[in-house]
mmCIF file with all atom_site columns, C-alpha atoms in Angstrom:
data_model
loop_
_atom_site.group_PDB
_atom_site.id
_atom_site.type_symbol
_atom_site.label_atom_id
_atom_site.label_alt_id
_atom_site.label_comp_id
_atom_site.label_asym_id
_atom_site.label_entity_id
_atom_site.label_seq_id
_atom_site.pdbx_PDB_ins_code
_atom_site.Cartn_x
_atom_site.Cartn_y
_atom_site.Cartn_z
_atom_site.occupancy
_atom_site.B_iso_or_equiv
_atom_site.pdbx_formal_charge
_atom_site.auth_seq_id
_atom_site.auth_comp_id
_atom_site.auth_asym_id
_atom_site.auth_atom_id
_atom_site.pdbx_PDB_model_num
ATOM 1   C CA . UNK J 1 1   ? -0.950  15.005  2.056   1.00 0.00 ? 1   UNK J CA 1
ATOM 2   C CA . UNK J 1 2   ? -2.796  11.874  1.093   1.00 0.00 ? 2   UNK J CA 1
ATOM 3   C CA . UNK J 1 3   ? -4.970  11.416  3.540   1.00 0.00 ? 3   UNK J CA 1
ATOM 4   C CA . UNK J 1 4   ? -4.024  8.774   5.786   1.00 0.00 ? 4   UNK J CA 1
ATOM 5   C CA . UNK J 1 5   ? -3.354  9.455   9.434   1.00 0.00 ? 5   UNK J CA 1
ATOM 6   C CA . UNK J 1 6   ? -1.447  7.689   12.085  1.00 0.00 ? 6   UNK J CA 1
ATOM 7   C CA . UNK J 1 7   ? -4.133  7.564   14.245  1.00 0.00 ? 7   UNK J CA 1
ATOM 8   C CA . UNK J 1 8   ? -6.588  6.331   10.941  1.00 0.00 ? 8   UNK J CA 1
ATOM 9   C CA . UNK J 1 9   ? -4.203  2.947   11.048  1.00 0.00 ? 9   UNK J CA 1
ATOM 10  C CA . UNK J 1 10  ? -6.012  -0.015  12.779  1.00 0.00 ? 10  UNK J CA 1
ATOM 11  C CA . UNK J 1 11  ? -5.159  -3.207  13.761  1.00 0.00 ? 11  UNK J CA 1
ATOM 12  C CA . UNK J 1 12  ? -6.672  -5.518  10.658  1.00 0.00 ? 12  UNK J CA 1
ATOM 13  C CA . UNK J 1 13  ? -7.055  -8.485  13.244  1.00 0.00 ? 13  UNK J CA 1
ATOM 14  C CA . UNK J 1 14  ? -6.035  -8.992  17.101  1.00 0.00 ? 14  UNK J CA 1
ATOM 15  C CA . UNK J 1 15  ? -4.400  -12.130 17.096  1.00 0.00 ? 15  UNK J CA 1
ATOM 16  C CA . UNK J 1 16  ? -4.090  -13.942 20.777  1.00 0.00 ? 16  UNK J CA 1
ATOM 17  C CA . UNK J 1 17  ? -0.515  -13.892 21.795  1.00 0.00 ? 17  UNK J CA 1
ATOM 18  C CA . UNK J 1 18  ? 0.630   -17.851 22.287  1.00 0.00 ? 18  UNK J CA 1
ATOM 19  C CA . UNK J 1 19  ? 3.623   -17.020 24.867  1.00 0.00 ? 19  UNK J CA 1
ATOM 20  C CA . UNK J 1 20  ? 6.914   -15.841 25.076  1.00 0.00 ? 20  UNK J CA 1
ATOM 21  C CA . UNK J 1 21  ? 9.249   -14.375 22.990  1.00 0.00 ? 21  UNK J CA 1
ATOM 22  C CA . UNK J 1 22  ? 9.610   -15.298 19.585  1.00 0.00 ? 22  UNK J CA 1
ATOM 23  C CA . UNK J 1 23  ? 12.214  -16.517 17.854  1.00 0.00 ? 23  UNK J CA 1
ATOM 24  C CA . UNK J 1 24  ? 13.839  -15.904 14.352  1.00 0.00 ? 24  UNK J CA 1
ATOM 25  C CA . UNK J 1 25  ? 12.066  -19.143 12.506  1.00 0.00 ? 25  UNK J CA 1
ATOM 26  C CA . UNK J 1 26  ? 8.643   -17.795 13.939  1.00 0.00 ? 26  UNK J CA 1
ATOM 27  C CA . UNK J 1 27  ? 9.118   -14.529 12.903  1.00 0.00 ? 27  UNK J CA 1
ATOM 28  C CA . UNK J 1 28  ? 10.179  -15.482 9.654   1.00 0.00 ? 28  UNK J CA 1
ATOM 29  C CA . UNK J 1 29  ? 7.692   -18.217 8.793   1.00 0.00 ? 29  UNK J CA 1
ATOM 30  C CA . UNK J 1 30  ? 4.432   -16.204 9.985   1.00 0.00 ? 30  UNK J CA 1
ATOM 31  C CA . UNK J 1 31  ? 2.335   -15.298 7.440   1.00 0.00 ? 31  UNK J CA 1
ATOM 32  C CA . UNK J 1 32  ? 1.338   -11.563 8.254   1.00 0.00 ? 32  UNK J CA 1
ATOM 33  C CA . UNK J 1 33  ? 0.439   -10.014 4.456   1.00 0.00 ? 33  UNK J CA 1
ATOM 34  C CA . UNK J 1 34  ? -2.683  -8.749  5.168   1.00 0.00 ? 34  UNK J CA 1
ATOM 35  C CA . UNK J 1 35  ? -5.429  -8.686  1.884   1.00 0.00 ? 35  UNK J CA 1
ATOM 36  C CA . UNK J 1 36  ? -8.922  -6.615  1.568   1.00 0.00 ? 36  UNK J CA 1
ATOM 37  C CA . UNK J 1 37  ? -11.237 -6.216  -0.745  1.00 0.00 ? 37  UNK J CA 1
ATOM 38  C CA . UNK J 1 38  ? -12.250 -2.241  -1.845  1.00 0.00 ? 38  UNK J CA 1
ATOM 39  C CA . UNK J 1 39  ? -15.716 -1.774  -3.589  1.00 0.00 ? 39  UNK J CA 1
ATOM 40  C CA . UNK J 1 40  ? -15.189 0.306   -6.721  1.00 0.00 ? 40  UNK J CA 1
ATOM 41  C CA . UNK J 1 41  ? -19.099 0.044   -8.421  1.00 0.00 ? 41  UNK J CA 1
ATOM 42  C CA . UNK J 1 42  ? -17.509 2.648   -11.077 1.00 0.00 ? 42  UNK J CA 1
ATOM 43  C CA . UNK J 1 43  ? -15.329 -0.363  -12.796 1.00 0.00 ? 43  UNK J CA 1
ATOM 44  C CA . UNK J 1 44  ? -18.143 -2.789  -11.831 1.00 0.00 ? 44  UNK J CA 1
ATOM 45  C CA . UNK J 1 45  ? -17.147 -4.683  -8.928  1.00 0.00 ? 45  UNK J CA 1
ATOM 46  C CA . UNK J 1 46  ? -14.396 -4.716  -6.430  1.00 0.00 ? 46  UNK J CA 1
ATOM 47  C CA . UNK J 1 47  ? -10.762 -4.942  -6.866  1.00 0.00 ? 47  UNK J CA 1
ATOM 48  C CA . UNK J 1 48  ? -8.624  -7.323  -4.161  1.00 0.00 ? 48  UNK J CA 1
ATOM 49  C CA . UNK J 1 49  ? -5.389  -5.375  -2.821  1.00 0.00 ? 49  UNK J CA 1
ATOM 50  C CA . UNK J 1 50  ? -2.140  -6.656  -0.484  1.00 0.00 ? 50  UNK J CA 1
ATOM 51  C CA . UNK J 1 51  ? -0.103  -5.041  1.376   1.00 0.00 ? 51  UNK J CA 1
ATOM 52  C CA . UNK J 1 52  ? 3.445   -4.432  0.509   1.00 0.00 ? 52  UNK J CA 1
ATOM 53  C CA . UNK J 1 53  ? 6.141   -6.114  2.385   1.00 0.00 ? 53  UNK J CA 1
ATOM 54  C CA . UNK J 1 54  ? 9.079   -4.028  4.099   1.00 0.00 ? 54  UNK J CA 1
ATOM 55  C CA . UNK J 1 55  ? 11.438  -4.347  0.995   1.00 0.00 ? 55  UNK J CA 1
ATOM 56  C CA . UNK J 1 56  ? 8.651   -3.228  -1.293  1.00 0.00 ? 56  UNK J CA 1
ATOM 57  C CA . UNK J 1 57  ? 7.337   -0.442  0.924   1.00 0.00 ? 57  UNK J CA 1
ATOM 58  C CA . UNK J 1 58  ? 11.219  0.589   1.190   1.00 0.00 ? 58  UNK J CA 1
ATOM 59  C CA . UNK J 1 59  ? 11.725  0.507   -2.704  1.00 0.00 ? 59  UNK J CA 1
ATOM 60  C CA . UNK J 1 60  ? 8.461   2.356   -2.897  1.00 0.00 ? 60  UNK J CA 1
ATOM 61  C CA . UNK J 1 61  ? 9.376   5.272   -0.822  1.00 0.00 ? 61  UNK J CA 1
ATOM 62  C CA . UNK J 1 62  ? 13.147  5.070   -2.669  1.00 0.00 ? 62  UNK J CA 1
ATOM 63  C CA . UNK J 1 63  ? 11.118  5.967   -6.276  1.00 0.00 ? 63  UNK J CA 1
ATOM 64  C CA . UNK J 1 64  ? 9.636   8.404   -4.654  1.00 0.00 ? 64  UNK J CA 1
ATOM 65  C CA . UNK J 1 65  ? 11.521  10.092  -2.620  1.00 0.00 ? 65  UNK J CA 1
ATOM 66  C CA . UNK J 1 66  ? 13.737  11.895  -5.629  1.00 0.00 ? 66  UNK J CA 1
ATOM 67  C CA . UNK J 1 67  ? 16.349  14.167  -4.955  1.00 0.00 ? 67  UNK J CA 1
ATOM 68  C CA . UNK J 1 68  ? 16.535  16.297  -1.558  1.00 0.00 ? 68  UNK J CA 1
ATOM 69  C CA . UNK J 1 69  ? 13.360  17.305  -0.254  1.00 0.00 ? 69  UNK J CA 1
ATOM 70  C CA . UNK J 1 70  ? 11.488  17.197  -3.119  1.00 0.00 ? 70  UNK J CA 1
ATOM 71  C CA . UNK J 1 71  ? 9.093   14.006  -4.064  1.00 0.00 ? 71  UNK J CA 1
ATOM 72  C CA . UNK J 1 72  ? 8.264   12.611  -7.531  1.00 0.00 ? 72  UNK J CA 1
ATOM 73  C CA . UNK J 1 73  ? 4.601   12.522  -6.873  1.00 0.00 ? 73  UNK J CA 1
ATOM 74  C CA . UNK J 1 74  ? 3.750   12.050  -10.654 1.00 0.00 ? 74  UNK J CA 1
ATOM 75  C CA . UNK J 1 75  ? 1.006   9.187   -11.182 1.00 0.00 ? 75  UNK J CA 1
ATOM 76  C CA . UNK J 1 76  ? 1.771   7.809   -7.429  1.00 0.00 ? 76  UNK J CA 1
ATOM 77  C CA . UNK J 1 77  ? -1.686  6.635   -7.155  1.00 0.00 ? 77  UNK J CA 1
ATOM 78  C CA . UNK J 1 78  ? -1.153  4.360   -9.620  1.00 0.00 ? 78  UNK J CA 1
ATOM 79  C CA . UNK J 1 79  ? 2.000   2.702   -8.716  1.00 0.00 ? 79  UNK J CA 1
ATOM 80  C CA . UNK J 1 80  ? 0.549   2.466   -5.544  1.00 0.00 ? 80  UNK J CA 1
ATOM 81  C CA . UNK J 1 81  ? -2.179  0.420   -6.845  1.00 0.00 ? 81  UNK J CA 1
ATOM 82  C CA . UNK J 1 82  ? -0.423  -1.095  -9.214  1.00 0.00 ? 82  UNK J CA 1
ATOM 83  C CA . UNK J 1 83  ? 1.633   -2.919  -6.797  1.00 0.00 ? 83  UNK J CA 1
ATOM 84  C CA . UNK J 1 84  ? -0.821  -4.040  -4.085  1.00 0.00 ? 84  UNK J CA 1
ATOM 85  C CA . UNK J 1 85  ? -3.937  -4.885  -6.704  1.00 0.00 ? 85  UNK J CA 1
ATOM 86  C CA . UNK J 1 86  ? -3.712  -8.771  -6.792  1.00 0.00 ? 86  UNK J CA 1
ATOM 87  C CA . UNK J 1 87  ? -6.306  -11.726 -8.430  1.00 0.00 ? 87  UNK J CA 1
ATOM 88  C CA . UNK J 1 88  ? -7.874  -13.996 -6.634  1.00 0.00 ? 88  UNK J CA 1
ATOM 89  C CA . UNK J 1 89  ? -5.160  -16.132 -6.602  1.00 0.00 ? 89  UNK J CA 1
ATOM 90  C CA . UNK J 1 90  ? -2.975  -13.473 -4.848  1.00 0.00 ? 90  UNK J CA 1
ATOM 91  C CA . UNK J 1 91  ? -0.395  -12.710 -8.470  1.00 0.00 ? 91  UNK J CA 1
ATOM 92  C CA . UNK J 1 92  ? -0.236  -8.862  -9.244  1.00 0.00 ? 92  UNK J CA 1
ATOM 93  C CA . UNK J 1 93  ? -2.782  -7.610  -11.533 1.00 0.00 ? 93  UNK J CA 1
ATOM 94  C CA . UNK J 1 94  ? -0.913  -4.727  -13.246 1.00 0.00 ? 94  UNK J CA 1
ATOM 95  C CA . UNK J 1 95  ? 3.431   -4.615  -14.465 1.00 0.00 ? 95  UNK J CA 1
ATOM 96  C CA . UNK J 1 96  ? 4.720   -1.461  -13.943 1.00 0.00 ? 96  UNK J CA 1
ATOM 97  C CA . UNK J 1 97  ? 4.152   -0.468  -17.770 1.00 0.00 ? 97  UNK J CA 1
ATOM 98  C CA . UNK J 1 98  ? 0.020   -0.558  -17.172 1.00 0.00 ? 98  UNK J CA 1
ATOM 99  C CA . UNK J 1 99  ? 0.824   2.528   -14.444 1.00 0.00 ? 99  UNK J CA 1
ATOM 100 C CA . UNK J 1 100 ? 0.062   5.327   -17.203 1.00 0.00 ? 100 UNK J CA 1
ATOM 101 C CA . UNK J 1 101 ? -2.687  3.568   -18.098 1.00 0.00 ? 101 UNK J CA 1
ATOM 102 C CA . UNK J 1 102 ? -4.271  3.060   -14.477 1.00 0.00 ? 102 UNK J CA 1
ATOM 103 C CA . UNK J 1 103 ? -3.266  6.683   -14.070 1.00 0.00 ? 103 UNK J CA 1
ATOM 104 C CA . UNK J 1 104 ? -5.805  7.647   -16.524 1.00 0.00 ? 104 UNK J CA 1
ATOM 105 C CA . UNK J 1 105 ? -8.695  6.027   -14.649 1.00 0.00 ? 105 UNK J CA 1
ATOM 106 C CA . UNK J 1 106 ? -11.042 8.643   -12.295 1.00 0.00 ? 106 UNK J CA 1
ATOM 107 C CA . UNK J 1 107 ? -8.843  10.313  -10.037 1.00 0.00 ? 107 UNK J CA 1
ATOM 108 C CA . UNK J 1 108 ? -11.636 10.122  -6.933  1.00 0.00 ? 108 UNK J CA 1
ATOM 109 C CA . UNK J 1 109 ? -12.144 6.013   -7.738  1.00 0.00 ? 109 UNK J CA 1
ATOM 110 C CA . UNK J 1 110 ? -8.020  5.968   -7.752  1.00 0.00 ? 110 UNK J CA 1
ATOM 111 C CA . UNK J 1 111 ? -7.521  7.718   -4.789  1.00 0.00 ? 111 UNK J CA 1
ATOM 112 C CA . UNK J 1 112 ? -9.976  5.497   -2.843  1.00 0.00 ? 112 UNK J CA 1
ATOM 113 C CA . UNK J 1 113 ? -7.920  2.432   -3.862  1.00 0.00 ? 113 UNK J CA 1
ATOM 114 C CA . UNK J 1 114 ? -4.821  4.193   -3.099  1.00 0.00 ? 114 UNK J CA 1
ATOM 115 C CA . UNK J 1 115 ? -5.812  5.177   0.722   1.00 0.00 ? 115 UNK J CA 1
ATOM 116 C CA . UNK J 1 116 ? -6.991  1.461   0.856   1.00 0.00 ? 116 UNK J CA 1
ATOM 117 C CA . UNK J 1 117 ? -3.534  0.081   -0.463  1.00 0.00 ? 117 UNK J CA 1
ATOM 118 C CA . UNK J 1 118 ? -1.700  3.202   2.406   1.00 0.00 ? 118 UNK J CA 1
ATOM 119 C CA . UNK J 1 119 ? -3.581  1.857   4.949   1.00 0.00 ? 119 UNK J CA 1
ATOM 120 C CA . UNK J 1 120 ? -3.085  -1.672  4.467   1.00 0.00 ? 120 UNK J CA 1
ATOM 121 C CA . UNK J 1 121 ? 0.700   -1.253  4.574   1.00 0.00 ? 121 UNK J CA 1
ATOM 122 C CA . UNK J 1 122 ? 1.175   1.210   7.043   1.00 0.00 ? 122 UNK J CA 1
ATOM 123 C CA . UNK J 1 123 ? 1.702   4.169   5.259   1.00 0.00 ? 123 UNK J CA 1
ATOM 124 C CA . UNK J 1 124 ? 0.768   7.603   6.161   1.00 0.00 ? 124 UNK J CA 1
ATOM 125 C CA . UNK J 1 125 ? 0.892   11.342  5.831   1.00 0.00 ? 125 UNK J CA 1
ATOM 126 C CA . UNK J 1 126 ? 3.388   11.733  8.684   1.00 0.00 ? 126 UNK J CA 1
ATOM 127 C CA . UNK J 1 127 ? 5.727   9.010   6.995   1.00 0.00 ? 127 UNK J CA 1
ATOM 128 C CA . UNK J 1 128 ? 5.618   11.184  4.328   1.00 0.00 ? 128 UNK J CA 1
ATOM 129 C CA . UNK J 1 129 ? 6.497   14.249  5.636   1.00 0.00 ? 129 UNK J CA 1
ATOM 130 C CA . UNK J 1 130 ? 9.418   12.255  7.193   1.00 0.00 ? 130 UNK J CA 1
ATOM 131 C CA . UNK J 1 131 ? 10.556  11.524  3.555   1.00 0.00 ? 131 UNK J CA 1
ATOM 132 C CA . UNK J 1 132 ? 10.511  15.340  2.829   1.00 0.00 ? 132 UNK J CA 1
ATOM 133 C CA . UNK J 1 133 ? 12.301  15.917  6.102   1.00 0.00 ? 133 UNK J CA 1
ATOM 134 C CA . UNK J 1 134 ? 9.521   17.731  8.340   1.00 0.00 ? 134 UNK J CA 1
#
């Protein structure tokens, strides 16, 4: 539905496993957001993305999901972006009110941030079709 596959997901880095099992202070203290960058020459450079954490992934899917099996697709590209595009400094470019706005920008440059932003937090096609029920 939006492009990204299962099989499309990568691991960003393969970090060296330093033994045993780990425990609830390690899990919770390591740092694993992951950030990219995605070259967009059409709004003159390159805009920095995160990826979501499980509670915003989670309310993500929620404001999507809508009633029974049908989705409320409208401008998801954009809050998509809108929540993983970050500065330099790692703060969130857009608020949720700039979505209409971003929603107006080139729907092919959108889209190629959006798959970025999917990819970088796990999200695919088949956890989509999960949300309709398939």
């Amino acid at each position: 539905m939006f492009g990204t596959k299962k099989d499309d997901i990568e691991p960003v880095a393969e970090v060296p496993l330093t033994g045993g099992v780990l425990g609830r202070d390690q899990i919770l203290s390591a740092r694993d957001a992951l950030t990219d960058y995605v070259d967009v020459p059409e709004w003159g450079g390159r805009v920095k993305i995160r990826s979501l954490s499980g509670t915003e992934r989670d309310a993500f899917e929620a404001g999507i999901a809508g009633n029974g099996k049908k989705l409320r697709l409208e401008n998801i590209r954009a809050k998509l972006v809108a929540k993983c595009a970050i500065n330099e400094q790692g703060q969130q470019l857009f608020s949720t009110a700039d979505t209409a706005a971003l929603g107006r920008k080139n729907a092919a440059v959108l889209d190629r941030v959006f798959q970025a932003c999917q990819k970088l937090s796990g999200i695919t096609d088949e956890d989509v079709d999960e949300l309709l029920g398939e």
